Amino acid sequence: MPTTTMRRLAAVMAAAGLGLTAACTAGGDQSGGGPAADEKQTIEVWHGWSAPHEVKAFQDAVAGFGKSHPNITVKLVKGQTDERITNAIRGGNPPDVVSSFTTDSVGQWCKSGAWQNLAPYIAKSKLDLDQFPPAVQQYTQYKGTRCAMPLLADAYGLYYNKGLMKGEEPPRTMGELTTLAKKLTRRDPDGTIKVAGFMPSVQYYEHQVQHLAPQFGAKWLTGDGRANFAGDPAFTAYLKWNRSLIDWYGYDNVKEFLRSMGQEFESSNPFEKGKVAMAIDGEWRTKFIQEEAPKLDYGTAPAPVSDDRASTYGGGFITGTVIGVPRGAKHAQAAWEFVHYLTTDTGALVTFANALGNVPSTIPALSSPKLTLPPQFRTFLDVFKNPNSSTTPPTPNGNDYIVRFEKFTQDEWEPGKVGDLGPALTKLDTEVDDALKLAGG
């Protein structure tokens, strides 16, 4: 969802502090007490959506809850950030339900108890977690403590310009992608990139490391929760592929192309303008194209995988919005009823997904005939439920390990400043592990 992506940077910057401050939370009922769910009461729900169409979409999704729970009045408060939520919890005066655009802080919230453990509620409601794909179940818990439920989801795949492809099929492997990227690239006489077949740099919008490295089979953390950059050859494979295509373009030409790009969520987006033939992006791009480039003839497909993993083609990176009950909620029982409804009711999820152009987060909702999204959206529904899809695992200090790897790739690897990759990745592992230890990981 565009709101997720635009606010992700702010969430990353705040990540290190959220869990630590939340650990000092005081006050309020921490056991899930308060009035019984069938008593007359008002619950307060904080969410981050703020644009008029987003706010209306949330209101429409919530409308059915009032019909099934007429004794519970819902007060919606829009435009709330993770920082405001954390401060309210720490101050002992949180709302009853909180929602976040990022999964990066789930490890902190679960570990500190800032968001309540939902296991007792889930057991009492006899909720079947298998209605959520495995990767979704992963990003809503930390070390067995499930403190969040998934709301809507983002799935990533390959967008391709049919006119520029000239009948070529979308690539299924990174080898095919590389060959096709070179074939489709057009340059000016001085070597400047006029049309990029595929831009491998992590500075190109959604071509971030967490969206591409897993397609090589990269596992971010070891079984005991330590950094895995030097130990997993998939990271080396990803980095070498990244540099080989950048070197083919010429690093200076890549920098010049990146400088020429417009904003990601504007009609100047180079894919929408026909300046990029293929790009990795989220499902929300279909809605932007409808509004900003309705004449664009394009298709979608799963993101390519490394050649040695061809049998896993069909999966991709997934993430999403999370929702939960904060520690100190005064109407925790009713809050859970709301969370349960909003995250599992097919009608509510489909209403929300249609309005925002996002993936509904349960398997039953994926097949709803009431989904009214464009044909190209089908790819992302399939990626979302594919068993080969993955996400970034939660840690006590958010996605610090992702931030460090992305910075290394952007500032040191892509410019050609690293001679021997092995020692550089070992050093990065040490830095990540030291940061995890400081965070209590």
Short mmCIF file of C-alpha atoms in Angstrom, two decimals:
data_model
loop_
_atom_site.label_atom_id
_atom_site.label_comp_id
_atom_site.label_asym_id
_atom_site.label_seq_id
_atom_site.Cartn_x
_atom_site.Cartn_y
_atom_site.Cartn_z
CA MET A 1 0.00 0.00 0.00
CA PRO A 2 1.44 3.41 -0.80
CA THR A 3 0.82 4.61 2.73
CA THR A 4 2.92 1.73 4.02
CA THR A 5 5.82 2.54 1.75
CA MET A 6 5.77 6.31 2.20
CA ARG A 7 5.77 5.97 5.97
CA ARG A 8 8.20 3.06 6.13
CA LEU A 9 11.25 5.32 6.36
CA ALA A 10 9.85 7.13 9.37
CA ALA A 11 9.10 3.81 11.01
CA VAL A 12 12.65 2.63 10.33
CA MET A 13 14.14 5.77 11.85
CA ALA A 14 12.01 5.39 14.97
CA ALA A 15 12.39 1.61 15.27
CA ALA A 16 15.29 1.41 17.67
CA GLY A 17 13.55 3.46 20.32
CA LEU A 18 10.01 2.12 20.20
CA GLY A 19 10.56 -1.20 21.92
CA LEU A 20 12.83 0.18 24.62
CA THR A 21 10.47 2.97 25.60
CA ALA A 22 7.49 0.64 25.45
CA ALA A 23 9.22 -1.64 27.95
CA CYS A 24 8.74 1.10 30.54
CA THR A 25 4.97 1.16 30.01
CA ALA A 26 2.99 1.80 33.15
CA GLY A 27 -0.61 1.65 34.28
CA GLY A 28 -3.81 0.11 33.02
CA ASP A 29 -5.19 -3.41 32.99
CA GLN A 30 -2.56 -5.72 31.47
CA SER A 31 -4.49 -8.97 31.70
CA GLY A 32 -7.18 -8.36 29.11
CA GLY A 33 -9.83 -7.36 31.63
CA GLY A 34 -12.29 -4.50 31.64
CA PRO A 35 -16.01 -4.77 30.85
CA ALA A 36 -17.29 -7.99 29.31
CA ALA A 37 -17.56 -7.86 25.53
CA ASP A 38 -21.36 -7.98 25.65
CA GLU A 39 -21.69 -4.92 27.91
CA LYS A 40 -22.57 -1.51 26.48
CA GLN A 41 -19.35 0.47 25.96
CA THR A 42 -17.29 2.64 23.64
CA ILE A 43 -13.88 1.63 22.35
CA GLU A 44 -11.31 3.96 20.86
CA VAL A 45 -9.40 2.78 17.79
CA TRP A 46 -6.25 4.54 16.55
CA HIS A 47 -5.13 4.05 12.96
CA GLY A 48 -2.68 5.77 10.63
CA TRP A 49 -4.80 6.43 7.55
CA SER A 50 -5.41 10.11 6.97
CA ALA A 51 -6.30 10.79 3.33
CA PRO A 52 -10.09 11.21 2.87
CA HIS A 53 -10.49 8.09 0.70
CA GLU A 54 -8.43 6.06 3.18
CA VAL A 55 -10.44 7.23 6.17
CA LYS A 56 -13.70 6.44 4.37
CA ALA A 57 -12.37 3.00 3.40
CA PHE A 58 -11.65 2.21 7.05
CA GLN A 59 -15.07 3.48 8.12
CA ASP A 60 -16.76 1.31 5.49
CA ALA A 61 -14.78 -1.77 6.57
CA VAL A 62 -15.73 -1.17 10.20
CA ALA A 63 -19.44 -0.58 9.50
CA GLY A 64 -20.35 -4.26 9.69
CA PHE A 65 -18.92 -4.55 13.19
CA GLY A 66 -21.59 -2.24 14.57
CA LYS A 67 -24.30 -4.48 13.15
CA SER A 68 -22.92 -7.63 14.75
CA HIS A 69 -21.96 -5.88 18.02
CA PRO A 70 -24.62 -3.19 18.57
CA ASN A 71 -23.57 -2.74 22.20
CA ILE A 72 -20.07 -1.54 21.19
CA THR A 73 -19.65 1.98 19.87
CA VAL A 74 -16.42 2.51 17.92
CA LYS A 75 -14.62 5.84 18.01
CA LEU A 76 -12.08 6.02 15.16
CA VAL A 77 -9.07 8.32 15.47
CA LYS A 78 -7.16 8.80 12.21
CA GLY A 79 -3.59 9.79 11.41
CA GLN A 80 -1.90 8.18 14.42
CA THR A 81 1.82 7.35 14.26
CA ASP A 82 3.75 4.60 16.02
CA GLU A 83 5.43 7.27 18.14
CA ARG A 84 2.10 8.62 19.39
CA ILE A 85 0.88 5.12 20.10
CA THR A 86 4.02 4.29 22.06
CA ASN A 87 3.83 7.50 24.08
CA ALA A 88 0.19 6.82 24.96
CA ILE A 89 0.99 3.28 26.11
CA ARG A 90 3.99 4.48 28.11
CA GLY A 91 1.86 7.18 29.72
CA GLY A 92 -0.74 4.64 30.83
CA ASN A 93 -3.53 6.12 28.72
CA PRO A 94 -3.63 4.11 25.48
CA PRO A 95 -6.60 3.61 23.18
CA ASP A 96 -8.28 0.21 23.08
CA VAL A 97 -7.05 -0.79 19.62
CA VAL A 98 -3.91 0.29 17.76
CA SER A 99 -2.87 -0.20 14.15
CA SER A 100 0.51 0.24 12.47
CA PHE A 101 1.61 0.40 8.85
CA THR A 102 4.84 -1.47 9.53
CA THR A 103 5.68 -4.92 10.82
CA ASP A 104 9.21 -3.80 11.71
CA SER A 105 8.36 -3.08 15.35
CA VAL A 106 6.38 -6.27 16.07
CA GLY A 107 9.39 -7.88 17.76
CA GLN A 108 9.75 -4.93 20.11
CA TRP A 109 6.05 -4.72 20.90
CA CYS A 110 5.73 -8.44 21.59
CA LYS A 111 8.93 -8.69 23.63
CA SER A 112 8.17 -5.65 25.80
CA GLY A 113 4.48 -6.39 26.20
CA ALA A 114 3.54 -2.97 24.83
CA TRP A 115 1.02 -4.87 22.70
CA GLN A 116 -0.81 -7.60 24.58
CA ASN A 117 -0.23 -11.28 23.94
CA LEU A 118 -3.30 -12.31 21.93
CA ALA A 119 -2.96 -16.05 22.54
CA PRO A 120 -5.69 -16.19 25.25
CA TYR A 121 -8.13 -14.26 23.06
CA ILE A 122 -7.34 -16.43 20.04
CA ALA A 123 -7.86 -19.64 22.03
CA LYS A 124 -11.14 -18.42 23.52
CA SER A 125 -12.44 -17.39 20.08
CA LYS A 126 -11.23 -20.67 18.54
CA LEU A 127 -9.70 -18.63 15.74
CA ASP A 128 -7.99 -20.71 13.05
CA LEU A 129 -4.62 -19.13 12.30
CA ASP A 130 -4.22 -21.31 9.22
CA GLN A 131 -6.51 -18.92 7.35
CA PHE A 132 -3.39 -16.71 7.18
CA PRO A 133 -0.39 -17.71 4.99
CA PRO A 134 2.74 -18.87 6.88
CA ALA A 135 4.70 -15.66 6.24
CA VAL A 136 1.83 -13.61 7.66
CA GLN A 137 1.76 -15.73 10.77
CA GLN A 138 5.49 -15.07 11.09
CA TYR A 139 5.39 -11.27 10.92
CA THR A 140 2.66 -10.97 13.57
CA GLN A 141 4.57 -12.74 16.37
CA TYR A 142 7.97 -12.85 18.04
CA LYS A 143 9.43 -16.02 19.55
CA GLY A 144 6.01 -17.54 20.07
CA THR A 145 4.30 -14.42 21.41
CA ARG A 146 1.61 -13.24 19.02
CA CYS A 147 0.82 -9.63 19.87
CA ALA A 148 -0.53 -8.55 16.48
CA MET A 149 -3.03 -9.62 13.86
CA PRO A 150 -2.72 -8.90 10.12
CA LEU A 151 -5.07 -6.40 8.54
CA LEU A 152 -4.29 -5.78 4.87
CA ALA A 153 -1.16 -6.99 3.12
CA ASP A 154 1.40 -5.95 0.53
CA ALA A 155 2.80 -8.47 -1.95
CA TYR A 156 5.57 -7.76 -4.41
CA GLY A 157 5.92 -8.90 -8.01
CA LEU A 158 7.24 -7.93 -11.42
CA TYR A 159 5.57 -5.24 -13.52
CA TYR A 160 6.42 -5.22 -17.22
CA ASN A 161 5.60 -2.84 -20.06
CA LYS A 162 4.08 -4.93 -22.85
CA GLY A 163 4.93 -2.37 -25.53
CA LEU A 164 8.60 -2.32 -24.58
CA MET A 165 8.70 -6.11 -24.13
CA LYS A 166 7.65 -6.60 -27.80
CA GLY A 167 6.21 -10.04 -27.22
CA GLU A 168 8.84 -11.29 -24.79
CA GLU A 169 7.56 -13.38 -21.90
CA PRO A 170 8.21 -12.10 -18.37
CA PRO A 171 11.41 -13.63 -16.96
CA ARG A 172 11.15 -16.39 -14.39
CA THR A 173 14.82 -16.49 -13.33
CA MET A 174 17.42 -13.83 -12.61
CA GLY A 175 19.43 -15.08 -15.57
CA GLU A 176 16.46 -14.48 -17.86
CA LEU A 177 15.85 -11.09 -16.23
CA THR A 178 19.45 -10.01 -16.80
CA THR A 179 19.46 -11.08 -20.45
CA LEU A 180 16.14 -9.37 -21.11
CA ALA A 181 17.12 -6.22 -19.20
CA LYS A 182 20.15 -5.79 -21.46
CA LYS A 183 18.10 -6.48 -24.59
CA LEU A 184 15.41 -3.93 -23.70
CA THR A 185 17.75 -1.15 -22.55
CA ARG A 186 18.12 1.83 -24.86
CA ARG A 187 20.94 4.32 -24.52
CA ASP A 188 21.83 7.72 -25.90
CA PRO A 189 25.08 7.94 -27.88
CA ASP A 190 27.02 9.00 -24.78
CA GLY A 191 25.92 5.86 -22.91
CA THR A 192 23.26 7.61 -20.83
CA ILE A 193 20.32 5.34 -20.09
CA LYS A 194 17.26 6.38 -22.08
CA VAL A 195 15.14 3.33 -21.21
CA ALA A 196 16.28 0.86 -18.54
CA GLY A 197 15.35 -2.75 -19.09
CA PHE A 198 15.60 -3.22 -15.31
CA MET A 199 17.28 -0.97 -12.76
CA PRO A 200 19.08 -3.18 -10.19
CA SER A 201 20.12 -0.44 -7.76
CA VAL A 202 18.64 -0.49 -4.25
CA GLN A 203 18.02 3.24 -4.73
CA TYR A 204 15.34 2.52 -7.31
CA TYR A 205 12.08 2.76 -5.36
CA GLU A 206 10.97 -0.75 -4.34
CA HIS A 207 14.19 -2.49 -5.43
CA GLN A 208 15.22 -2.54 -1.78
CA VAL A 209 17.27 -5.45 -0.48
CA GLN A 210 14.37 -7.04 1.41
CA HIS A 211 12.36 -7.27 -1.81
CA LEU A 212 15.08 -8.82 -3.98
CA ALA A 213 17.57 -10.76 -1.83
CA PRO A 214 14.95 -13.35 -0.74
CA GLN A 215 14.45 -14.24 -4.42
CA PHE A 216 17.96 -15.68 -4.22
CA GLY A 217 16.93 -17.71 -1.17
CA ALA A 218 18.56 -15.39 1.37
CA LYS A 219 17.76 -16.11 5.03
CA TRP A 220 18.22 -12.97 7.08
CA LEU A 221 18.90 -14.59 10.44
CA THR A 222 20.31 -17.88 11.66
CA GLY A 223 18.23 -20.27 13.72
CA ASP A 224 19.45 -18.63 16.91
CA GLY A 225 18.61 -15.14 15.68
CA ARG A 226 22.05 -13.93 14.54
CA ALA A 227 23.02 -12.10 11.36
CA ASN A 228 23.56 -14.41 8.40
CA PHE A 229 25.17 -12.26 5.69
CA ALA A 230 28.56 -13.97 5.60
CA GLY A 231 27.21 -17.44 6.33
CA ASP A 232 24.51 -17.57 3.65
CA PRO A 233 25.91 -17.71 0.08
CA ALA A 234 22.60 -16.38 -1.22
CA PHE A 235 23.57 -12.86 -0.07
CA THR A 236 26.79 -13.07 -2.04
CA ALA A 237 24.86 -14.31 -5.07
CA TYR A 238 22.42 -11.41 -4.80
CA LEU A 239 25.18 -8.81 -4.42
CA LYS A 240 27.20 -10.17 -7.34
CA TRP A 241 24.11 -10.13 -9.56
CA ASN A 242 23.36 -6.56 -8.44
CA ARG A 243 26.88 -5.35 -9.26
CA SER A 244 27.18 -7.22 -12.54
CA LEU A 245 24.16 -5.41 -13.99
CA ILE A 246 25.19 -2.07 -12.49
CA ASP A 247 28.66 -2.49 -14.00
CA TRP A 248 27.09 -3.28 -17.38
CA TYR A 249 25.13 -0.03 -17.25
CA GLY A 250 28.06 1.89 -15.76
CA TYR A 251 27.76 3.21 -12.23
CA ASP A 252 27.83 6.86 -13.34
CA ASN A 253 25.03 6.16 -15.82
CA VAL A 254 23.03 4.48 -13.06
CA LYS A 255 23.50 7.50 -10.78
CA GLU A 256 22.41 9.85 -13.56
CA PHE A 257 19.30 7.77 -14.22
CA LEU A 258 18.43 7.68 -10.52
CA ARG A 259 18.80 11.46 -10.30
CA SER A 260 16.37 11.88 -13.19
CA MET A 261 13.57 9.91 -11.53
CA GLY A 262 10.44 11.58 -10.25
CA GLN A 263 8.59 10.76 -7.06
CA GLU A 264 7.53 7.15 -6.61
CA PHE A 265 3.87 8.00 -6.04
CA GLU A 266 3.43 10.52 -8.82
CA SER A 267 2.70 10.21 -12.53
CA SER A 268 6.40 10.92 -13.18
CA ASN A 269 7.22 7.39 -11.98
CA PRO A 270 9.54 6.06 -14.75
CA PHE A 271 7.66 2.78 -15.18
CA GLU A 272 4.43 4.67 -15.78
CA LYS A 273 6.30 6.97 -18.21
CA GLY A 274 7.77 4.11 -20.24
CA LYS A 275 11.35 4.74 -19.09
CA VAL A 276 11.68 1.37 -17.32
CA ALA A 277 10.62 -1.86 -19.02
CA MET A 278 10.46 -4.07 -15.91
CA ALA A 279 10.27 -3.23 -12.20
CA ILE A 280 9.57 -4.88 -8.86
CA ASP A 281 6.67 -3.17 -7.10
CA GLY A 282 3.79 -3.74 -4.76
CA GLU A 283 0.19 -4.51 -5.61
CA TRP A 284 -0.88 -0.92 -4.98
CA ARG A 285 0.85 0.15 -8.23
CA THR A 286 -2.12 -1.26 -10.14
CA LYS A 287 -4.37 1.38 -8.59
CA PHE A 288 -1.87 4.17 -9.27
CA ILE A 289 -1.60 3.11 -12.90
CA GLN A 290 -5.40 3.15 -13.20
CA GLU A 291 -5.40 6.76 -12.04
CA GLU A 292 -2.14 8.13 -13.46
CA ALA A 293 -1.41 6.11 -16.62
CA PRO A 294 -4.69 4.45 -17.66
CA LYS A 295 -3.47 3.85 -21.22
CA LEU A 296 -0.36 1.97 -20.13
CA ASP A 297 -0.38 -1.59 -21.53
CA TYR A 298 1.29 -3.64 -18.84
CA GLY A 299 1.33 -7.03 -17.23
CA THR A 300 2.37 -8.49 -13.89
CA ALA A 301 4.08 -11.70 -12.86
CA PRO A 302 5.86 -13.09 -9.80
CA ALA A 303 9.36 -11.73 -9.24
CA PRO A 304 12.12 -13.84 -10.82
CA VAL A 305 14.20 -16.16 -8.64
CA SER A 306 17.84 -17.18 -8.88
CA ASP A 307 18.50 -19.79 -11.54
CA ASP A 308 19.26 -22.51 -8.99
CA ARG A 309 15.86 -21.96 -7.37
CA ALA A 310 13.66 -22.09 -10.47
CA SER A 311 11.28 -24.53 -8.77
CA THR A 312 10.36 -21.87 -6.17
CA TYR A 313 9.12 -19.37 -8.77
CA GLY A 314 5.79 -17.87 -7.77
CA GLY A 315 6.65 -16.53 -4.35
CA GLY A 316 7.76 -13.06 -3.35
CA PHE A 317 8.18 -10.65 -0.47
CA ILE A 318 5.07 -9.93 1.59
CA THR A 319 4.33 -7.64 4.51
CA GLY A 320 1.36 -5.65 5.74
CA THR A 321 -0.52 -3.56 8.25
CA VAL A 322 -0.84 -4.97 11.77
CA ILE A 323 -3.39 -4.33 14.49
CA GLY A 324 -3.56 -5.24 18.17
CA VAL A 325 -4.65 -4.45 21.72
CA PRO A 326 -2.18 -2.27 23.67
CA ARG A 327 -1.20 -2.91 27.25
CA GLY A 328 -3.45 -0.84 29.49
CA ALA A 329 -6.48 -0.92 27.17
CA LYS A 330 -9.56 -0.18 29.29
CA HIS A 331 -11.94 -2.24 27.14
CA ALA A 332 -9.70 -5.12 26.15
CA GLN A 333 -12.44 -7.73 25.70
CA ALA A 334 -14.44 -5.53 23.33
CA ALA A 335 -11.21 -4.44 21.64
CA TRP A 336 -10.43 -8.06 20.81
CA GLU A 337 -13.91 -8.55 19.35
CA PHE A 338 -13.18 -5.60 17.05
CA VAL A 339 -9.73 -6.89 16.06
CA HIS A 340 -11.12 -10.39 15.49
CA TYR A 341 -13.88 -9.06 13.25
CA LEU A 342 -11.75 -6.68 11.20
CA THR A 343 -8.98 -9.19 10.52
CA THR A 344 -11.09 -12.25 9.69
CA ASP A 345 -14.42 -11.06 8.30
CA THR A 346 -14.26 -11.59 4.54
CA GLY A 347 -16.71 -8.79 3.76
CA ALA A 348 -14.78 -6.23 5.79
CA LEU A 349 -11.44 -7.26 4.31
CA VAL A 350 -12.73 -7.20 0.74
CA THR A 351 -14.34 -3.79 1.25
CA PHE A 352 -11.06 -2.42 2.57
CA ALA A 353 -8.93 -4.10 -0.11
CA ASN A 354 -11.09 -2.80 -2.94
CA ALA A 355 -10.91 0.75 -1.65
CA LEU A 356 -7.15 0.86 -1.05
CA GLY A 357 -5.94 -1.53 -3.74
CA ASN A 358 -4.26 -3.84 -1.24
CA VAL A 359 -4.26 -7.60 -0.70
CA PRO A 360 -6.84 -8.93 1.77
CA SER A 361 -4.96 -10.88 4.40
CA THR A 362 -6.92 -14.14 4.73
CA ILE A 363 -6.97 -17.02 2.26
CA PRO A 364 -10.81 -17.06 2.04
CA ALA A 365 -10.89 -13.35 1.17
CA LEU A 366 -8.40 -13.90 -1.68
CA SER A 367 -11.00 -15.87 -3.61
CA SER A 368 -13.97 -13.61 -2.92
CA PRO A 369 -15.99 -12.85 -6.07
CA LYS A 370 -16.57 -9.37 -4.65
CA LEU A 371 -12.97 -8.29 -5.20
CA THR A 372 -13.18 -5.60 -7.90
CA LEU A 373 -9.48 -5.07 -8.62
CA PRO A 374 -7.90 -5.02 -12.12
CA PRO A 375 -6.85 -8.29 -13.83
CA GLN A 376 -3.16 -7.57 -13.17
CA PHE A 377 -3.92 -7.74 -9.44
CA ARG A 378 -4.38 -11.52 -9.61
CA THR A 379 -0.61 -11.99 -9.57
CA PHE A 380 -0.35 -10.48 -6.08
CA LEU A 381 -3.16 -12.60 -4.69
CA ASP A 382 -1.30 -15.66 -5.93
CA VAL A 383 2.06 -14.44 -4.56
CA PHE A 384 0.49 -13.73 -1.19
CA LYS A 385 -0.71 -17.30 -0.68
CA ASN A 386 2.29 -18.98 -2.32
CA PRO A 387 4.22 -21.13 0.22
CA ASN A 388 7.51 -19.83 -1.22
CA SER A 389 6.71 -16.24 -0.26
CA SER A 390 8.66 -14.78 2.65
CA THR A 391 8.96 -11.79 4.93
CA THR A 392 11.60 -10.23 7.18
CA PRO A 393 11.73 -11.84 10.63
CA PRO A 394 11.01 -9.64 13.67
CA THR A 395 13.77 -8.73 16.14
CA PRO A 396 13.95 -6.67 19.37
CA ASN A 397 15.45 -3.73 17.45
CA GLY A 398 13.11 -3.72 14.49
CA ASN A 399 14.66 -4.01 11.04
CA ASP A 400 18.06 -2.67 12.03
CA TYR A 401 19.69 -5.60 10.20
CA ILE A 402 17.88 -4.62 6.98
CA VAL A 403 18.83 -0.97 7.33
CA ARG A 404 22.50 -1.87 7.80
CA PHE A 405 22.57 -4.25 4.83
CA GLU A 406 20.80 -1.73 2.60
CA LYS A 407 23.24 1.01 3.62
CA PHE A 408 26.20 -1.28 2.93
CA THR A 409 24.80 -2.18 -0.49
CA GLN A 410 24.04 1.42 -1.44
CA ASP A 411 27.07 3.23 -0.04
CA GLU A 412 29.84 0.66 -0.35
CA TRP A 413 28.97 -2.21 -2.65
CA GLU A 414 27.24 -0.55 -5.60
CA PRO A 415 29.90 2.20 -5.96
CA GLY A 416 32.62 -0.45 -6.08
CA LYS A 417 34.32 0.44 -2.79
CA VAL A 418 34.46 -3.17 -1.55
CA GLY A 419 37.25 -5.38 -2.80
CA ASP A 420 36.85 -8.58 -0.77
CA LEU A 421 33.19 -9.26 -0.07
CA GLY A 422 33.73 -12.00 2.54
CA PRO A 423 35.40 -9.88 5.25
CA ALA A 424 32.99 -7.02 4.57
CA LEU A 425 29.98 -9.25 5.23
CA THR A 426 31.62 -10.73 8.33
CA LYS A 427 32.14 -7.21 9.67
CA LEU A 428 28.48 -6.41 8.92
CA ASP A 429 27.39 -9.54 10.79
CA THR A 430 29.33 -8.41 13.85
CA GLU A 431 27.77 -4.95 13.78
CA VAL A 432 24.27 -6.37 13.50
CA ASP A 433 24.85 -8.90 16.28
CA ASP A 434 26.28 -6.23 18.60
CA ALA A 435 23.19 -4.07 18.01
CA LEU A 436 20.93 -7.05 18.69
CA LYS A 437 22.70 -7.77 21.98
CA LEU A 438 22.21 -4.17 23.08
CA ALA A 439 18.50 -4.51 22.33
CA GLY A 440 18.24 -7.70 24.36
CA GLY A 441 18.16 -10.08 21.41
#
